[in-house]
Amino acid sequence: MTGPTTGTTPASTAPGGALDLNADLGEGFGRWRLTDDDALLSVVTSANVACGFHAGDPSTMRRVCERAAELGVRVGAQVSYRDLAGFGRRAMDVPPDELADEITYQVGALRVFARAAGTDVTYVKPHGALYNRTVTDAEQAAAVVAGVLRSGGALPVLGLPGSRLHEAAERAGLPVVTEAFADRAYTAAGTLVPRRTPGAVVLDPEEVVARSVRMAREAAVTALTGEDVTVRARSLCLHGDTPGAAGLARRVRAALEAAGVRVEAFA
C-alpha cells in the first residue's frame, strides 16, 4: 500500500477513531447561492466558510456563522486566491507577502462575523487552486502559514497529509489536521487527481459512501489507477457544491456511525 501517512500530530487519528465531517459552505455571492448551507450544517461537524475571495459575501458569512453557532458546528476560514470569476480554481502566482496579507484579511473578516454570532474561527483550510498549490509549493505554503499566524491565535491548519502546508504549519508551531476526501479520486502518490482529469470527481453515491467508511475504518482508498493508498485522516471532506450534497452527506454520516465510527469535530 502506498501514499503518505499523517505522522504523530494530536489531530491525527488511527482507523476506527473519531472522525470530523467538514463541508465547504457559504459558497454564494449576492443573490446567487451554490451550497445548501442549512441542510449541510445539520450533518457536518465543521464548516469551511468561504471568506469572499472565491465565493461568499458579508451577509452569507454572517448567516452561516449564526446557524453554525446555533447547531454547535465549528467554523473554519476557507481561504483562497482572489478569484471570484474562477471560483478559486484557477492557478495563480501571487507574491508571498501579498498572499500572506490576503490570508490574514480573509480570516479576520470571518472572525468578526463568527464572534458576533457567539462562536469563533477555530481552524483554517485553503480552497481550490491554493489548496492544491500548497501541497507541493513550499513558498506558497509558508505564505499561507504566515497569514494565519498574523491573524492571531494558534489556529489548526486543515490539509492533505504530507503536504508542504502541514510542514510549514508544524515548523511554525501550528496544529495540523489531516484530511481525506469522500468524493475525489486519488493518485498513487496519495494526492488528489486534478479536476480536469476524467474520473477526478466520484459521482456514484454508493461508491462515495463505501470509500468514506473504508477510509475511516482501514485508512485506505483505491487510487484512480488501481493501487491501494494509505490515507489516515482526522477529517473527511464532503463537497457542498455537488448535486444532492446534503442527502449524500446524511448517507455518509449514517454509514460511518453504523460502522462504529465516532463522528465529532476536531477543534
GROMACS .gro file of C-alpha atoms in nm:
model
  267
    1MET     CA    1   0.000   0.000   0.000
    2THR     CA    2   0.140   0.340  -0.096
    3GLY     CA    3   0.074   0.701  -0.009
    4PRO     CA    4   0.159   0.947   0.270
    5THR     CA    5   0.054   0.896   0.629
    6THR     CA    6  -0.020   1.159   0.887
    7GLY     CA    7   0.261   1.141   1.136
    8THR     CA    8   0.204   1.184   1.508
    9THR     CA    9   0.033   1.520   1.548
   10PRO     CA   10  -0.252   1.537   1.801
   11ALA     CA   11  -0.505   1.591   1.524
   12SER     CA   12  -0.419   1.264   1.352
   13THR     CA   13  -0.627   0.956   1.415
   14ALA     CA   14  -0.590   0.582   1.376
   15PRO     CA   15  -0.851   0.374   1.191
   16GLY     CA   16  -1.165   0.339   1.399
   17GLY     CA   17  -1.104   0.663   1.595
   18ALA     CA   18  -1.307   0.982   1.588
   19LEU     CA   19  -1.372   1.144   1.251
   20ASP     CA   20  -1.476   1.500   1.176
   21LEU     CA   21  -1.701   1.575   0.879
   22ASN     CA   22  -1.631   1.905   0.704
   23ALA     CA   23  -1.800   2.075   0.410
   24ASP     CA   24  -1.738   2.389   0.207
   25LEU     CA   25  -2.020   2.630   0.289
   26GLY     CA   26  -2.128   2.986   0.218
   27GLU     CA   27  -2.024   2.947  -0.144
   28GLY     CA   28  -2.260   3.201  -0.293
   29PHE     CA   29  -2.241   3.566  -0.382
   30GLY     CA   30  -2.522   3.821  -0.362
   31ARG     CA   31  -2.843   3.663  -0.492
   32TRP     CA   32  -2.658   3.358  -0.626
   33ARG     CA   33  -2.626   3.056  -0.395
   34LEU     CA   34  -2.441   2.733  -0.458
   35THR     CA   35  -2.445   2.539  -0.132
   36ASP     CA   36  -2.744   2.424   0.076
   37ASP     CA   37  -2.592   2.562   0.393
   38ASP     CA   38  -2.873   2.490   0.638
   39ALA     CA   39  -2.910   2.128   0.526
   40LEU     CA   40  -2.537   2.058   0.537
   41LEU     CA   41  -2.495   2.227   0.875
   42SER     CA   42  -2.740   1.974   1.017
   43VAL     CA   43  -2.500   1.693   0.919
   44VAL     CA   44  -2.138   1.810   0.935
   45THR     CA   45  -1.931   1.891   1.243
   46SER     CA   46  -1.707   2.156   1.081
   47ALA     CA   47  -1.795   2.426   0.828
   48ASN     CA   48  -1.533   2.562   0.587
   49VAL     CA   49  -1.683   2.907   0.528
   50ALA     CA   50  -1.593   3.098   0.213
   51CYS     CA   51  -1.436   3.431   0.306
   52GLY     CA   52  -1.517   3.639  -0.002
   53PHE     CA   53  -1.223   3.567  -0.232
   54HIS     CA   54  -1.355   3.264  -0.425
   55ALA     CA   55  -1.715   3.295  -0.306
   56GLY     CA   56  -1.908   3.437  -0.014
   57ASP     CA   57  -2.018   3.784   0.084
   58PRO     CA   58  -2.073   3.956   0.419
   59SER     CA   59  -2.438   3.860   0.456
   60THR     CA   60  -2.372   3.498   0.363
   61MET     CA   61  -2.080   3.479   0.605
   62ARG     CA   62  -2.298   3.618   0.882
   63ARG     CA   63  -2.584   3.375   0.815
   64VAL     CA   64  -2.361   3.069   0.805
   65CYS     CA   65  -2.179   3.168   1.124
   66GLU     CA   66  -2.507   3.227   1.307
   67ARG     CA   67  -2.652   2.894   1.202
   68ALA     CA   68  -2.328   2.709   1.278
   69ALA     CA   69  -2.325   2.861   1.625
   70GLU     CA   70  -2.685   2.750   1.684
   71LEU     CA   71  -2.604   2.392   1.586
   72GLY     CA   72  -2.264   2.367   1.756
   73VAL     CA   73  -2.078   2.327   1.427
   74ARG     CA   74  -1.718   2.452   1.427
   75VAL     CA   75  -1.641   2.746   1.197
   76GLY     CA   76  -1.332   2.736   0.977
   77ALA     CA   77  -1.199   3.001   0.741
   78GLN     CA   78  -1.176   2.869   0.386
   79VAL     CA   79  -0.915   3.098   0.235
   80SER     CA   80  -0.846   3.129  -0.135
   81TYR     CA   81  -0.669   3.311  -0.410
   82ARG     CA   82  -0.858   3.626  -0.511
   83ASP     CA   83  -1.056   3.461  -0.792
   84LEU     CA   84  -1.433   3.512  -0.781
   85ALA     CA   85  -1.470   3.460  -1.154
   86GLY     CA   86  -1.290   3.127  -1.146
   87PHE     CA   87  -1.429   3.008  -0.811
   88GLY     CA   88  -1.076   2.994  -0.676
   89ARG     CA   89  -0.985   2.704  -0.902
   90ARG     CA   90  -0.752   2.884  -1.143
   91ALA     CA   91  -0.376   2.867  -1.095
   92MET     CA   92  -0.229   3.200  -0.982
   93ASP     CA   93   0.117   3.329  -0.897
   94VAL     CA   94   0.068   3.562  -0.601
   95PRO     CA   95   0.375   3.715  -0.434
   96PRO     CA   96   0.423   3.555  -0.090
   97ASP     CA   97   0.391   3.879   0.110
   98GLU     CA   98   0.072   3.970  -0.073
   99LEU     CA   99  -0.070   3.621  -0.027
  100ALA     CA  100   0.004   3.628   0.345
  101ASP     CA  101  -0.179   3.960   0.378
  102GLU     CA  102  -0.478   3.822   0.187
  103ILE     CA  103  -0.495   3.518   0.415
  104THR     CA  104  -0.493   3.743   0.723
  105TYR     CA  105  -0.763   3.959   0.566
  106GLN     CA  106  -0.991   3.664   0.498
  107VAL     CA  107  -0.952   3.505   0.842
  108GLY     CA  108  -1.008   3.841   1.009
  109ALA     CA  109  -1.325   3.912   0.812
  110LEU     CA  110  -1.480   3.578   0.902
  111ARG     CA  111  -1.371   3.606   1.265
  112VAL     CA  112  -1.575   3.927   1.311
  113PHE     CA  113  -1.893   3.752   1.198
  114ALA     CA  114  -1.816   3.436   1.395
  115ARG     CA  115  -1.762   3.628   1.718
  116ALA     CA  116  -2.077   3.832   1.662
  117ALA     CA  117  -2.263   3.501   1.636
  118GLY     CA  118  -2.119   3.381   1.968
  119THR     CA  119  -1.856   3.147   1.827
  120ASP     CA  120  -1.512   3.192   1.668
  121VAL     CA  121  -1.293   3.077   1.380
  122THR     CA  122  -1.134   2.755   1.504
  123TYR     CA  123  -0.923   2.646   1.203
  124VAL     CA  124  -0.813   2.743   0.851
  125LYS     CA  125  -0.837   2.547   0.527
  126PRO     CA  126  -0.721   2.664   0.183
  127HIS     CA  127  -0.959   2.624  -0.110
  128GLY     CA  128  -0.923   2.504  -0.466
  129ALA     CA  129  -0.609   2.605  -0.650
  130LEU     CA  130  -0.447   2.734  -0.332
  131TYR     CA  131  -0.511   2.403  -0.155
  132ASN     CA  132  -0.352   2.208  -0.439
  133ARG     CA  133  -0.061   2.451  -0.478
  134THR     CA  134   0.035   2.428  -0.111
  135VAL     CA  135   0.062   2.050  -0.130
  136THR     CA  136   0.392   2.086  -0.317
  137ASP     CA  137   0.488   2.457  -0.318
  138ALA     CA  138   0.684   2.537  -0.001
  139GLU     CA  139   0.689   2.914  -0.065
  140GLN     CA  140   0.315   2.948  -0.110
  141ALA     CA  141   0.258   2.716   0.186
  142ALA     CA  142   0.481   2.933   0.406
  143ALA     CA  143   0.288   3.242   0.296
  144VAL     CA  144  -0.042   3.084   0.399
  145VAL     CA  145   0.101   2.996   0.739
  146ALA     CA  146   0.240   3.348   0.781
  147GLY     CA  147  -0.107   3.486   0.713
  148VAL     CA  148  -0.265   3.251   0.964
  149LEU     CA  149  -0.011   3.348   1.231
  150ARG     CA  150  -0.074   3.716   1.172
  151SER     CA  151  -0.449   3.668   1.211
  152GLY     CA  152  -0.393   3.573   1.576
  153GLY     CA  153  -0.411   3.253   1.775
  154ALA     CA  154  -0.265   2.910   1.709
  155LEU     CA  155  -0.531   2.809   1.459
  156PRO     CA  156  -0.511   2.450   1.331
  157VAL     CA  157  -0.449   2.411   0.958
  158LEU     CA  158  -0.663   2.156   0.775
  159GLY     CA  159  -0.499   1.996   0.473
  160LEU     CA  160  -0.366   1.696   0.288
  161PRO     CA  161  -0.134   1.458   0.478
  162GLY     CA  162   0.233   1.507   0.392
  163SER     CA  163   0.175   1.845   0.230
  164ARG     CA  164   0.419   2.135   0.231
  165LEU     CA  165   0.141   2.330   0.402
  166HIS     CA  166   0.147   2.096   0.701
  167GLU     CA  167   0.526   2.101   0.710
  168ALA     CA  168   0.523   2.482   0.725
  169ALA     CA  169   0.248   2.485   0.989
  170GLU     CA  170   0.435   2.240   1.211
  171ARG     CA  171   0.756   2.443   1.186
  172ALA     CA  172   0.558   2.750   1.296
  173GLY     CA  173   0.403   2.566   1.590
  174LEU     CA  174   0.053   2.547   1.448
  175PRO     CA  175  -0.153   2.229   1.494
  176VAL     CA  176  -0.221   2.037   1.174
  177VAL     CA  177  -0.533   1.837   1.094
  178THR     CA  178  -0.517   1.571   0.826
  179GLU     CA  179  -0.795   1.547   0.571
  180ALA     CA  180  -0.937   1.294   0.326
  181PHE     CA  181  -1.194   1.342   0.050
  182ALA     CA  182  -1.504   1.129   0.013
  183ASP     CA  183  -1.576   1.223  -0.347
  184ARG     CA  184  -1.236   1.296  -0.503
  185ALA     CA  185  -1.014   1.046  -0.682
  186TYR     CA  186  -0.660   0.989  -0.553
  187THR     CA  187  -0.332   0.934  -0.733
  188ALA     CA  188  -0.099   0.651  -0.637
  189ALA     CA  189   0.110   0.913  -0.454
  190GLY     CA  190  -0.178   1.000  -0.223
  191THR     CA  191  -0.258   1.337  -0.381
  192LEU     CA  192  -0.583   1.442  -0.546
  193VAL     CA  193  -0.636   1.377  -0.916
  194PRO     CA  194  -0.667   1.715  -1.097
  195ARG     CA  195  -1.029   1.808  -1.159
  196ARG     CA  196  -0.981   1.826  -1.535
  197THR     CA  197  -0.889   1.457  -1.545
  198PRO     CA  198  -1.176   1.219  -1.627
  199GLY     CA  199  -1.285   1.040  -1.311
  200ALA     CA  200  -1.140   1.305  -1.077
  201VAL     CA  201  -1.475   1.351  -0.904
  202VAL     CA  202  -1.653   1.039  -0.774
  203LEU     CA  203  -2.020   1.073  -0.870
  204ASP     CA  204  -2.167   0.737  -0.769
  205PRO     CA  205  -2.327   0.785  -0.421
  206GLU     CA  206  -2.277   0.419  -0.329
  207GLU     CA  207  -1.907   0.447  -0.407
  208VAL     CA  208  -1.873   0.769  -0.208
  209VAL     CA  209  -2.033   0.606   0.097
  210ALA     CA  210  -1.820   0.291   0.067
  211ARG     CA  211  -1.498   0.492   0.023
  212SER     CA  212  -1.582   0.703   0.329
  213VAL     CA  213  -1.631   0.400   0.552
  214ARG     CA  214  -1.314   0.233   0.424
  215MET     CA  215  -1.105   0.544   0.480
  216ALA     CA  216  -1.239   0.574   0.834
  217ARG     CA  217  -1.204   0.206   0.925
  218GLU     CA  218  -0.898   0.098   0.724
  219ALA     CA  219  -0.718   0.428   0.649
  220ALA     CA  220  -0.711   0.326   0.282
  221VAL     CA  221  -0.859   0.419  -0.053
  222THR     CA  222  -0.816   0.281  -0.405
  223ALA     CA  223  -0.637   0.520  -0.639
  224LEU     CA  224  -0.772   0.601  -0.983
  225THR     CA  225  -0.502   0.376  -1.127
  226GLY     CA  226  -0.598   0.082  -0.904
  227GLU     CA  227  -0.339   0.090  -0.625
  228ASP     CA  228  -0.436   0.095  -0.258
  229VAL     CA  229  -0.326   0.420  -0.094
  230THR     CA  230  -0.284   0.489   0.278
  231VAL     CA  231  -0.500   0.784   0.383
  232ARG     CA  232  -0.501   0.848   0.758
  233ALA     CA  233  -0.723   1.146   0.832
  234ARG     CA  234  -0.894   1.316   1.125
  235SER     CA  235  -1.142   1.496   0.899
  236LEU     CA  236  -1.340   1.387   0.594
  237CYS     CA  237  -1.445   1.647   0.335
  238LEU     CA  238  -1.791   1.629   0.181
  239HIS     CA  239  -1.812   1.881  -0.101
  240GLY     CA  240  -2.112   2.111  -0.073
  241ASP     CA  241  -2.124   2.209  -0.441
  242THR     CA  242  -2.208   1.865  -0.583
  243PRO     CA  243  -2.567   1.774  -0.681
  244GLY     CA  244  -2.758   1.625  -0.388
  245ALA     CA  245  -2.474   1.711  -0.149
  246ALA     CA  246  -2.688   1.729   0.165
  247GLY     CA  247  -2.857   1.395   0.105
  248LEU     CA  248  -2.525   1.232   0.029
  249ALA     CA  249  -2.372   1.380   0.344
  250ARG     CA  250  -2.653   1.231   0.551
  251ARG     CA  251  -2.592   0.891   0.395
  252VAL     CA  252  -2.218   0.911   0.463
  253ARG     CA  253  -2.268   1.007   0.826
  254ALA     CA  254  -2.526   0.733   0.882
  255ALA     CA  255  -2.295   0.472   0.727
  256LEU     CA  256  -1.999   0.585   0.936
  257GLU     CA  257  -2.198   0.571   1.257
  258ALA     CA  258  -2.340   0.230   1.164
  259ALA     CA  259  -1.980   0.111   1.116
  260GLY     CA  260  -1.890   0.223   1.467
  261VAL     CA  261  -1.707   0.543   1.372
  262ARG     CA  262  -1.742   0.825   1.625
  263VAL     CA  263  -1.829   1.145   1.436
  264GLU     CA  264  -1.708   1.455   1.618
  265ALA     CA  265  -1.529   1.783   1.548
  266PHE     CA  266  -1.152   1.806   1.584
  267ALA     CA  267  -1.150   2.164   1.715
   0.00000   0.00000   0.00000
